[in-house]
CSV table of C-alpha atoms and ligand atoms in Angstrom, one decimal:
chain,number,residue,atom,x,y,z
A,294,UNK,CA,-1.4,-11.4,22.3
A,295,UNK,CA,-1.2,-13.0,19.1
A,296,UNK,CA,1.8,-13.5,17.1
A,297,UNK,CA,0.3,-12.8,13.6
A,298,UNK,CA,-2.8,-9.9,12.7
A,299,UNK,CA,-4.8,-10.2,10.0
A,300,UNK,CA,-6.7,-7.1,9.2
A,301,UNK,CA,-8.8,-8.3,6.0
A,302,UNK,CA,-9.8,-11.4,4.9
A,303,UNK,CA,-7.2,-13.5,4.0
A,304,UNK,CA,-7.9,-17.7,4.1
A,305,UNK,CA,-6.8,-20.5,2.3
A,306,UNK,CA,-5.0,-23.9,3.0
A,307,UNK,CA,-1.4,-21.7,3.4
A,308,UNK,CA,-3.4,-19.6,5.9
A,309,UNK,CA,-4.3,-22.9,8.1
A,310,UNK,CA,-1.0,-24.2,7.8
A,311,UNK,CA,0.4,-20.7,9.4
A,312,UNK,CA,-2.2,-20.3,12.3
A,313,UNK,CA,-1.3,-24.0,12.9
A,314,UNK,CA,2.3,-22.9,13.7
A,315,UNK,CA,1.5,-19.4,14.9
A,316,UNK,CA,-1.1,-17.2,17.4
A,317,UNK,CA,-2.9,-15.8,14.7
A,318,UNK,CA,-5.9,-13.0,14.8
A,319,UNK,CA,-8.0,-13.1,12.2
A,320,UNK,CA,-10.4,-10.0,12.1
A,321,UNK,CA,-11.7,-9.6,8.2
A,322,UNK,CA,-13.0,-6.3,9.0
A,323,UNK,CA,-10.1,-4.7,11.6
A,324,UNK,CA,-9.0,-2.9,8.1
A,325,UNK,CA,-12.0,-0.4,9.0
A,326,UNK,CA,-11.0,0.6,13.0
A,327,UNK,CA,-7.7,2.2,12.5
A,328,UNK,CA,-7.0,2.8,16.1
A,329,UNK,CA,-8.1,-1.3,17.4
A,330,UNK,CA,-5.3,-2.6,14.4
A,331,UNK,CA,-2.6,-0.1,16.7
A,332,UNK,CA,-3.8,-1.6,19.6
A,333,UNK,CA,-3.3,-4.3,18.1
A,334,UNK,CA,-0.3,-4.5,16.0
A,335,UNK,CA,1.5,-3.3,19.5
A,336,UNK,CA,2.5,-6.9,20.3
A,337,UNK,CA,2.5,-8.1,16.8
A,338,UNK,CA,5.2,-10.0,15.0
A,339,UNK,CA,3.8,-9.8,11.5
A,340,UNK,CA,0.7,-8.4,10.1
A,341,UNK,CA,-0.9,-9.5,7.2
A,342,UNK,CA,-3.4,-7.2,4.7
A,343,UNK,CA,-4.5,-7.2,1.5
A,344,UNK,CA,-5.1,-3.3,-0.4
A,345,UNK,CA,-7.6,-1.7,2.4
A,346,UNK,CA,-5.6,-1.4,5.4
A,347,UNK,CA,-3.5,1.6,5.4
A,348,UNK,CA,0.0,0.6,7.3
A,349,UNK,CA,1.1,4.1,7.5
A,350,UNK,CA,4.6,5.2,9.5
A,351,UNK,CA,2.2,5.3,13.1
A,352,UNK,CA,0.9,1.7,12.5
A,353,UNK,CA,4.5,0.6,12.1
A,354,UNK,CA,5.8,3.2,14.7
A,355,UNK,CA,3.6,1.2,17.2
A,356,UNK,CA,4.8,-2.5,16.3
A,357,UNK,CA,7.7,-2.8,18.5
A,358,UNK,CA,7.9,-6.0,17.8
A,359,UNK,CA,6.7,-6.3,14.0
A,360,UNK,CA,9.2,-8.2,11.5
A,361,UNK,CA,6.7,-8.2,8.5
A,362,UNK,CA,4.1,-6.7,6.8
A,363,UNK,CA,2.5,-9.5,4.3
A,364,UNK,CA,0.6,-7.7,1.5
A,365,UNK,CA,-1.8,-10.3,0.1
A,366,UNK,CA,-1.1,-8.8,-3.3
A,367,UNK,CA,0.8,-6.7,-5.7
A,368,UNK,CA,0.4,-2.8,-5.0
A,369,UNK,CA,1.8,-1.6,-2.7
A,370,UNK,CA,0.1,1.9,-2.4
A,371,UNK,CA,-1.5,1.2,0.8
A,372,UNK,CA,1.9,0.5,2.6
A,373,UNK,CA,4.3,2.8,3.7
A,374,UNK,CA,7.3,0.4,2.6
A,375,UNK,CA,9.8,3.3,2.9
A,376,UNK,CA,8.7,3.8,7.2
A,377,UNK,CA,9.1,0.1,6.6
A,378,UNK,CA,12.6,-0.1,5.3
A,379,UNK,CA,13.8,2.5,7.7
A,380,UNK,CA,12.1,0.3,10.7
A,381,UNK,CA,13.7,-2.6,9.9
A,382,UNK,CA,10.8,-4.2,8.7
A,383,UNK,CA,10.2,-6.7,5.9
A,384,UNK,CA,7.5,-5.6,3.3
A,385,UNK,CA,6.6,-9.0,1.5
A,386,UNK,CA,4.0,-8.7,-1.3
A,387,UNK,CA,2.8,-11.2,-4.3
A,388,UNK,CA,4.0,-9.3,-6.9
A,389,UNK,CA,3.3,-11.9,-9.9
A,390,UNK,CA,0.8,-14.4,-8.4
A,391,UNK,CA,-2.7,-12.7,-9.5
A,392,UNK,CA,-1.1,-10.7,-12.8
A,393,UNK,CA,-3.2,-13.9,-14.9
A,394,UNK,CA,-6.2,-13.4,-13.3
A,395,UNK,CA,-6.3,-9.5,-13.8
A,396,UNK,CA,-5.3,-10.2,-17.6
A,397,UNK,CA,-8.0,-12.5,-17.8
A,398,UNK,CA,-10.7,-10.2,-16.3
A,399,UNK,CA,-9.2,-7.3,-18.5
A,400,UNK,CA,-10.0,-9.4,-21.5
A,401,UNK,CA,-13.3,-10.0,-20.2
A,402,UNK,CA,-14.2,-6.5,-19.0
A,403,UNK,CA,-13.2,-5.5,-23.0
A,404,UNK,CA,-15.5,-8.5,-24.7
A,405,UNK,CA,-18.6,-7.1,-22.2
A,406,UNK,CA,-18.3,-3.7,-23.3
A,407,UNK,CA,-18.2,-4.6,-26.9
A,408,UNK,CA,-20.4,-7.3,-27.1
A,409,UNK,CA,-22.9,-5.1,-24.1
A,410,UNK,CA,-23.6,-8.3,-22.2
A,411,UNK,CA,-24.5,-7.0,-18.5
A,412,UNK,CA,-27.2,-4.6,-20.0
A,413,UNK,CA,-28.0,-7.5,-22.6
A,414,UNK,CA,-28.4,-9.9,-19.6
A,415,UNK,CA,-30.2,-7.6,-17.5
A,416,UNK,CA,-32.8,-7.2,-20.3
A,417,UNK,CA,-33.3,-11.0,-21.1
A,418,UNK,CA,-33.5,-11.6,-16.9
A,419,UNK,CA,-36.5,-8.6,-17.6
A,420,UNK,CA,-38.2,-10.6,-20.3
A,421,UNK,CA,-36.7,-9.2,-23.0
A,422,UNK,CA,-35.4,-10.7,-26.0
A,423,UNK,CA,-34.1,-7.7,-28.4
A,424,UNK,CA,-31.2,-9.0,-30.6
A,425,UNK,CA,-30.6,-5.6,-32.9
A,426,UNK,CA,-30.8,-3.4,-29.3
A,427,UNK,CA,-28.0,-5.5,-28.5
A,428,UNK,CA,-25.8,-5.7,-31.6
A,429,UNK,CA,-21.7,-4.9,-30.8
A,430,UNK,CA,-18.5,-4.6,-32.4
A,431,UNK,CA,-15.9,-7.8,-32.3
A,432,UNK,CA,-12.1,-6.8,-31.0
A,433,UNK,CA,-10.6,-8.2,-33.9
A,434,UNK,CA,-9.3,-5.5,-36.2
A,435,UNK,CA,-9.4,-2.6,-33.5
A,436,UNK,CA,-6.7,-1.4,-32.0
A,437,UNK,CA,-5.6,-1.7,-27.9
A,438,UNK,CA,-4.1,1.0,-26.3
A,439,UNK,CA,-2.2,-0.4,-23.3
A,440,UNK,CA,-1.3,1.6,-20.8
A,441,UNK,CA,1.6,0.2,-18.7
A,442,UNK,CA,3.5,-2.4,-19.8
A,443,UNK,CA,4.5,-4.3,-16.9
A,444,UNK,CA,3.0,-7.9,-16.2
A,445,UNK,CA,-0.5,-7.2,-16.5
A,446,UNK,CA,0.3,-5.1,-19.1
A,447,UNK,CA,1.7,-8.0,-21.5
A,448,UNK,CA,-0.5,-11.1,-20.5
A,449,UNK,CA,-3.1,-8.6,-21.4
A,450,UNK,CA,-1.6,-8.3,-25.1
A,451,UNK,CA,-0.3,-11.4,-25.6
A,452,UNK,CA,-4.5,-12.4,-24.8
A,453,UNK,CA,-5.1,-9.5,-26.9
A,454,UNK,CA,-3.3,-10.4,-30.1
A,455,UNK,CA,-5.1,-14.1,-29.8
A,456,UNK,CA,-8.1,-12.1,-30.4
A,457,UNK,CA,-6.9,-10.1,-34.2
A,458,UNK,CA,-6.1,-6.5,-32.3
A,459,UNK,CA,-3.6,-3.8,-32.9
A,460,UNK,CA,-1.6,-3.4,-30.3
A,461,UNK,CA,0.1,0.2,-29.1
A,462,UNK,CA,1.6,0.8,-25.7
A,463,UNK,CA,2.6,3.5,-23.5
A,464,UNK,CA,5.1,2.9,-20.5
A,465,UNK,CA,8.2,5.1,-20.4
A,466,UNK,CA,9.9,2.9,-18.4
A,467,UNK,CA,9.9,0.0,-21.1
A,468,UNK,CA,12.9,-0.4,-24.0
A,469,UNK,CA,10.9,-0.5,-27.3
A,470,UNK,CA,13.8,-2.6,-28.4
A,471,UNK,CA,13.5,-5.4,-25.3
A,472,UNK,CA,13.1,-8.8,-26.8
A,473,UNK,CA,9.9,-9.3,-25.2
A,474,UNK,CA,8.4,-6.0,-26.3
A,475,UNK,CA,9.5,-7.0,-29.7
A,476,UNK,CA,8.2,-10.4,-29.3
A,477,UNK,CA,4.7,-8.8,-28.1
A,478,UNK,CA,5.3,-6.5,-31.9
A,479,UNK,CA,3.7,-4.2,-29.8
A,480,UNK,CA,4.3,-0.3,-30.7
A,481,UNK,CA,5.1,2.1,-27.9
A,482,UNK,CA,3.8,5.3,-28.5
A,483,UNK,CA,3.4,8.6,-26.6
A,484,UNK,CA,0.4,8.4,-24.4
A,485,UNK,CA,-1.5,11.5,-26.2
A,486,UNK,CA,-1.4,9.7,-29.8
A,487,UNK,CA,-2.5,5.5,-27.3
A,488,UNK,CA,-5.7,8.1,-26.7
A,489,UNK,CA,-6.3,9.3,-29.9
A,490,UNK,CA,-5.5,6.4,-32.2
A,491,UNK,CA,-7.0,3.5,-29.7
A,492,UNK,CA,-10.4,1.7,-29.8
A,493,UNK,CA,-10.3,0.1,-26.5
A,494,UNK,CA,-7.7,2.0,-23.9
A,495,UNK,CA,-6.6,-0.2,-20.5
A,496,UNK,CA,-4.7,1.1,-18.0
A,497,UNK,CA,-2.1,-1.4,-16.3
A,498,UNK,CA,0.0,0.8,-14.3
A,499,UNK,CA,1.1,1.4,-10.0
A,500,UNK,CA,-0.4,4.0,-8.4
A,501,UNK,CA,2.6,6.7,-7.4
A,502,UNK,CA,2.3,10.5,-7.2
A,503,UNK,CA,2.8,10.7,-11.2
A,504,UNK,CA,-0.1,8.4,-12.2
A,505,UNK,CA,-2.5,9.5,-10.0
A,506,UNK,CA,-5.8,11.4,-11.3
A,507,UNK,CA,-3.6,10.6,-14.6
A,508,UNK,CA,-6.8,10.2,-16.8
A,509,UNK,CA,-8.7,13.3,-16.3
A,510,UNK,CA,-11.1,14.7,-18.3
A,511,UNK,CA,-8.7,16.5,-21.0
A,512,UNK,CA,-7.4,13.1,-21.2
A,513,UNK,CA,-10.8,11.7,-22.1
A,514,UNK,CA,-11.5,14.3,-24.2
A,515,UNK,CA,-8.5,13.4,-26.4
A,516,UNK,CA,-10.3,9.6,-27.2
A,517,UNK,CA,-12.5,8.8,-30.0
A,518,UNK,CA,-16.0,9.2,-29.5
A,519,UNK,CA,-16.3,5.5,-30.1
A,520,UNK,CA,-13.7,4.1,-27.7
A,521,UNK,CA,-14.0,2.4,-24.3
A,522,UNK,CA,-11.9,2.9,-21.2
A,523,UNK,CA,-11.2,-0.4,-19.0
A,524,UNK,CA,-9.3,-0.2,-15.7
A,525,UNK,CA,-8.7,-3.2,-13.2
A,526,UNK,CA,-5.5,-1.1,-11.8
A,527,UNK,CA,-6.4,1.3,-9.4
A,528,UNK,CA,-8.7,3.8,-9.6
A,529,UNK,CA,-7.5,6.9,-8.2
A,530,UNK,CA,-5.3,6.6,-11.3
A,531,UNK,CA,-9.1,8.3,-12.9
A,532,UNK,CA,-10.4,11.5,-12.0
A,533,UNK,CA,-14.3,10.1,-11.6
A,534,UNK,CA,-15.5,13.7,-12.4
A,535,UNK,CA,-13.8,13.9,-15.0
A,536,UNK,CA,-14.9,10.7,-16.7
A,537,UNK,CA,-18.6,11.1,-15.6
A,538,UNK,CA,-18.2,14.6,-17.7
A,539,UNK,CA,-16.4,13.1,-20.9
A,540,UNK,CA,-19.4,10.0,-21.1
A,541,UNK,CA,-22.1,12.4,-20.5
A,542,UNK,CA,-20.8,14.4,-23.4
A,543,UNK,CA,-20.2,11.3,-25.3
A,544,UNK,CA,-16.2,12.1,-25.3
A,545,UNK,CA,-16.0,8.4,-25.3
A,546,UNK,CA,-18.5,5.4,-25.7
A,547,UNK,CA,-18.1,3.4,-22.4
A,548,UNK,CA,-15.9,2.6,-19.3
A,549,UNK,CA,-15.6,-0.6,-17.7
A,550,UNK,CA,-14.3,-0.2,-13.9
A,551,UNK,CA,-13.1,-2.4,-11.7
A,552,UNK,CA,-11.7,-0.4,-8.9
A,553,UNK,CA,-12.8,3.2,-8.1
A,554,UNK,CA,-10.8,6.5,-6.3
A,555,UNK,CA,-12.4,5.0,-3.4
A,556,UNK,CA,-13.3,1.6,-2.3
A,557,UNK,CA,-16.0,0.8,-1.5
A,558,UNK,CA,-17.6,3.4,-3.5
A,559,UNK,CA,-20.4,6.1,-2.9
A,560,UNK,CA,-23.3,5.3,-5.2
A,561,UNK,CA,-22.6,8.3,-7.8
A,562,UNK,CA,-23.6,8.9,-11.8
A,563,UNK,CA,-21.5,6.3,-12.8
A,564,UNK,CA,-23.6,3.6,-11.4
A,565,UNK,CA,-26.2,5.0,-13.2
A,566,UNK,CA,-24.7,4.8,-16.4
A,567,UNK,CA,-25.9,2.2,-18.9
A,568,UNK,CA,-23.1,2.6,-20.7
A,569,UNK,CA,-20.6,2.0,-17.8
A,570,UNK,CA,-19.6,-1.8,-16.2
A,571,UNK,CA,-18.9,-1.9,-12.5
A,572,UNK,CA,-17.4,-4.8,-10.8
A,573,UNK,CA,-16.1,-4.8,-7.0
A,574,UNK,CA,-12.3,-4.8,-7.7
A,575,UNK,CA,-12.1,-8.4,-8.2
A,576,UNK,CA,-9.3,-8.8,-10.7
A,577,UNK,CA,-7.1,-10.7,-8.1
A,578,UNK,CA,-10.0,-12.7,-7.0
A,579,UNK,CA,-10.2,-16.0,-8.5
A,580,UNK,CA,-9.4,-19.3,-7.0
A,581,UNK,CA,-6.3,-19.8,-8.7
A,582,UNK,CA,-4.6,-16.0,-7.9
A,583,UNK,CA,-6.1,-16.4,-4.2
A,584,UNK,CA,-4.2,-19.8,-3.5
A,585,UNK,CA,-1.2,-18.6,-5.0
A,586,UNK,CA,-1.0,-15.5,-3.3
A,587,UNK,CA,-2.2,-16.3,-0.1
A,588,UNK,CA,0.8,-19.0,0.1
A,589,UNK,CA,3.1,-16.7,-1.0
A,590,UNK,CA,2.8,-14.2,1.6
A,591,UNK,CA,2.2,-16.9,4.2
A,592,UNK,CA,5.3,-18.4,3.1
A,593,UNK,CA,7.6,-15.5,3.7
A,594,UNK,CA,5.6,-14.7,6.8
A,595,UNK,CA,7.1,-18.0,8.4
A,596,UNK,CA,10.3,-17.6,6.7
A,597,UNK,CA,10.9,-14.0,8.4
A,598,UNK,CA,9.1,-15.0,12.0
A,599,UNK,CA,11.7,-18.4,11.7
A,600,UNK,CA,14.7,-16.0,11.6
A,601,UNK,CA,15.0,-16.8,7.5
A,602,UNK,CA,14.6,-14.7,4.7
A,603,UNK,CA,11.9,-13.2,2.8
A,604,UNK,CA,11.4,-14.3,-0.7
A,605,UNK,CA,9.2,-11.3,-2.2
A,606,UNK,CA,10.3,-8.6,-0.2
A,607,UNK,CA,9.4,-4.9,-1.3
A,608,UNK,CA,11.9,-3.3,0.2
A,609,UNK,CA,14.7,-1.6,-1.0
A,610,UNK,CA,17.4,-1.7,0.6
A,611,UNK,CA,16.8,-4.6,2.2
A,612,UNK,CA,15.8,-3.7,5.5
A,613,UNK,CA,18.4,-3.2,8.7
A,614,UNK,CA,17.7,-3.9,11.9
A,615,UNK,CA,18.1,-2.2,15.0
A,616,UNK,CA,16.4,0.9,13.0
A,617,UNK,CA,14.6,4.2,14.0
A,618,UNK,CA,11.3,2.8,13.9
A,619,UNK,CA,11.4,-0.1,16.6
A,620,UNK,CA,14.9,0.3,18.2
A,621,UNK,CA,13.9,-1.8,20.9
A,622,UNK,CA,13.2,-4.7,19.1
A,623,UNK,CA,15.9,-4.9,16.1
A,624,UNK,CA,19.1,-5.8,18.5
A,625,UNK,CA,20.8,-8.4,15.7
B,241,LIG,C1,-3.4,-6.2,-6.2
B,241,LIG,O1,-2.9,-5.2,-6.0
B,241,LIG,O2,-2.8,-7.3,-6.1
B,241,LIG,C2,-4.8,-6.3,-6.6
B,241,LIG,O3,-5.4,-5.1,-6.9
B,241,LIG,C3,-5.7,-7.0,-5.6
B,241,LIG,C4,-5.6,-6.4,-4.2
B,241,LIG,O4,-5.4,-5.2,-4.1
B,241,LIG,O5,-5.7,-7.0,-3.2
């Protein structure tokens, strides 16, 4: 039985070096057969996912052996990491290692939406050539609403600034007087006034029980009819209905979506929308983001399985062993 279970697909020089030392089971699609990955997991030492395996308390439960769950990534929302904790088992995650390339694919999301380039390249692919159909707004001199500022949230406005915008933030959890929110000169606001007062609105924020469905139709309502909605977070943070009601109304101008309330999507009204962008949540995915993360998590995978200690663990507290979970295995 292998060492190591990989339930997505997860590869990469870090990911050679680590079946080179370890039994390793590679199954990109395991993510979707929730009761072969218990089978499985049973004589595991480590399991690594990325956001579409759920390692609920019974997938954990059944690792007697498991010392770490490697998320290939930065939310954690798919992970039980408080079963975890209380097992004894390490929750490592890449918590910094993508935020660039989901700043950089915000920024882009924003200029497609203003500028309409899918539809505009869909068009000229058709034959067309129609330059006034396809007149836009710039960024510079609107002002971003930015919701959550975490990591994301400030590469996002330091990229923003570069480009002449406004910048207003919501994010309870951030001191408006922190030197780097100053240095951003960022204003933090309430999130009612980000909706009303912003031109483009992005939402940078973890999925918990408070944020989810957090944009909801009432929400929508509350933005100007000319503004745009971008999320590369996560999308049960949007109640779909709700924002397929507020653009058929014309509540707002556009959406630009990276992830959806589920993944992969049912085709729906959204897809149908000229006015919406639809991309396959691939804000993490570019070459850069995918080396560093995958050798992050592979790094503390070998740390953890070599009797050493996780770098990026999720836990908190750390995690004890000898613990409800897997009491046979955790003896030290
Ligand atoms: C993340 O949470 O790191 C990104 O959304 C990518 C992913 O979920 O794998």
């Amino acid at each position: 039985m292998p060492d190591v279970v990989i339930s997505e697909n997860i590869t990469g020089p870090a990911m050679e070096e680590l079946r080179q030392r370890f039994d390793v089971a590679l199954e990109p699609e395991l993510w979707r057969s929730p009761d072969r990955l218990l089978a499985l997991v049973r004589e595991a030492r480590a399991i690594i996912v990325r956001n579409q395996t759920r390692v609920t308390a019974e997938v954990l439960a059944a690792g007697q052996r498991l010392e770490i769950v490697g998320r290939a990534g930065a939310g954690l929302d798919n992970i039980d990491t408080e079963a975890a904790t209380r097992g004894g088992i390490v929750v490592s995650y890449a918590p910094n290692e993508n935020s660039l390339s989901v700043a950089e694919l915000t920024l882009g999301l924003m200029l497609a939406l203003a500028r309409r380039i899918p539809a505009a390249d869909r068009d000229t692919h058709a034959g067309g050539w129609n330059r006034q159909q396809f007149t836009g707004v710039e960024l510079s001199g609107k002002t971003l609403g930015i919701v959550g500022l975490g990591r994301i949230g400030r590469l996002v406005a330091q990229r923003a600034r570069a480009f002449g915008m406004t910048l207003v933030a919501y994010d309870p959890l951030v001191d408006p007087q922190s030197p780097a929110v100053r240095n951003l000169e960022v204003r933090l606001i309430g999130l009612e006034e980000l909706l009303a007062t912003a031109d483009c609105v992005t939402c940078h924020l973890p999925l918990v029980p408070a944020t989810r469905a957090l944009f909801d139709y009432q929400r929508f309502a509350l933005m100007k009819r000319t503004a745009v909605f971008v999320n590369a977070s996560r999308g049960e943070m949007v109640d779909e209905a709700g924002l397929i009601r507020a653009l058929e109304e014309g509540r707002l101008a556009g959406a630009a979506l990276d992830v959806r309330a589920c993944e992969p999507p049912q085709r729906d009204q959204l897809a149908a929308m000229e006015q919406v962008i639809l991309t396959p949540h691939i804000g993490a995915f570019t070459l850069e983001a995918q080396d560093r993360v995958v050798a992050a998590v592979c790094r503390d995978v070998t740390a953890v399985l070599s009797g050493e200690a996780a770098e990026n663990h999720a836990n908190f507290p750390r995690p004890q062993r000898g613990t409800e979970l897997n009491p046979k295995n955790h003896s030290g």
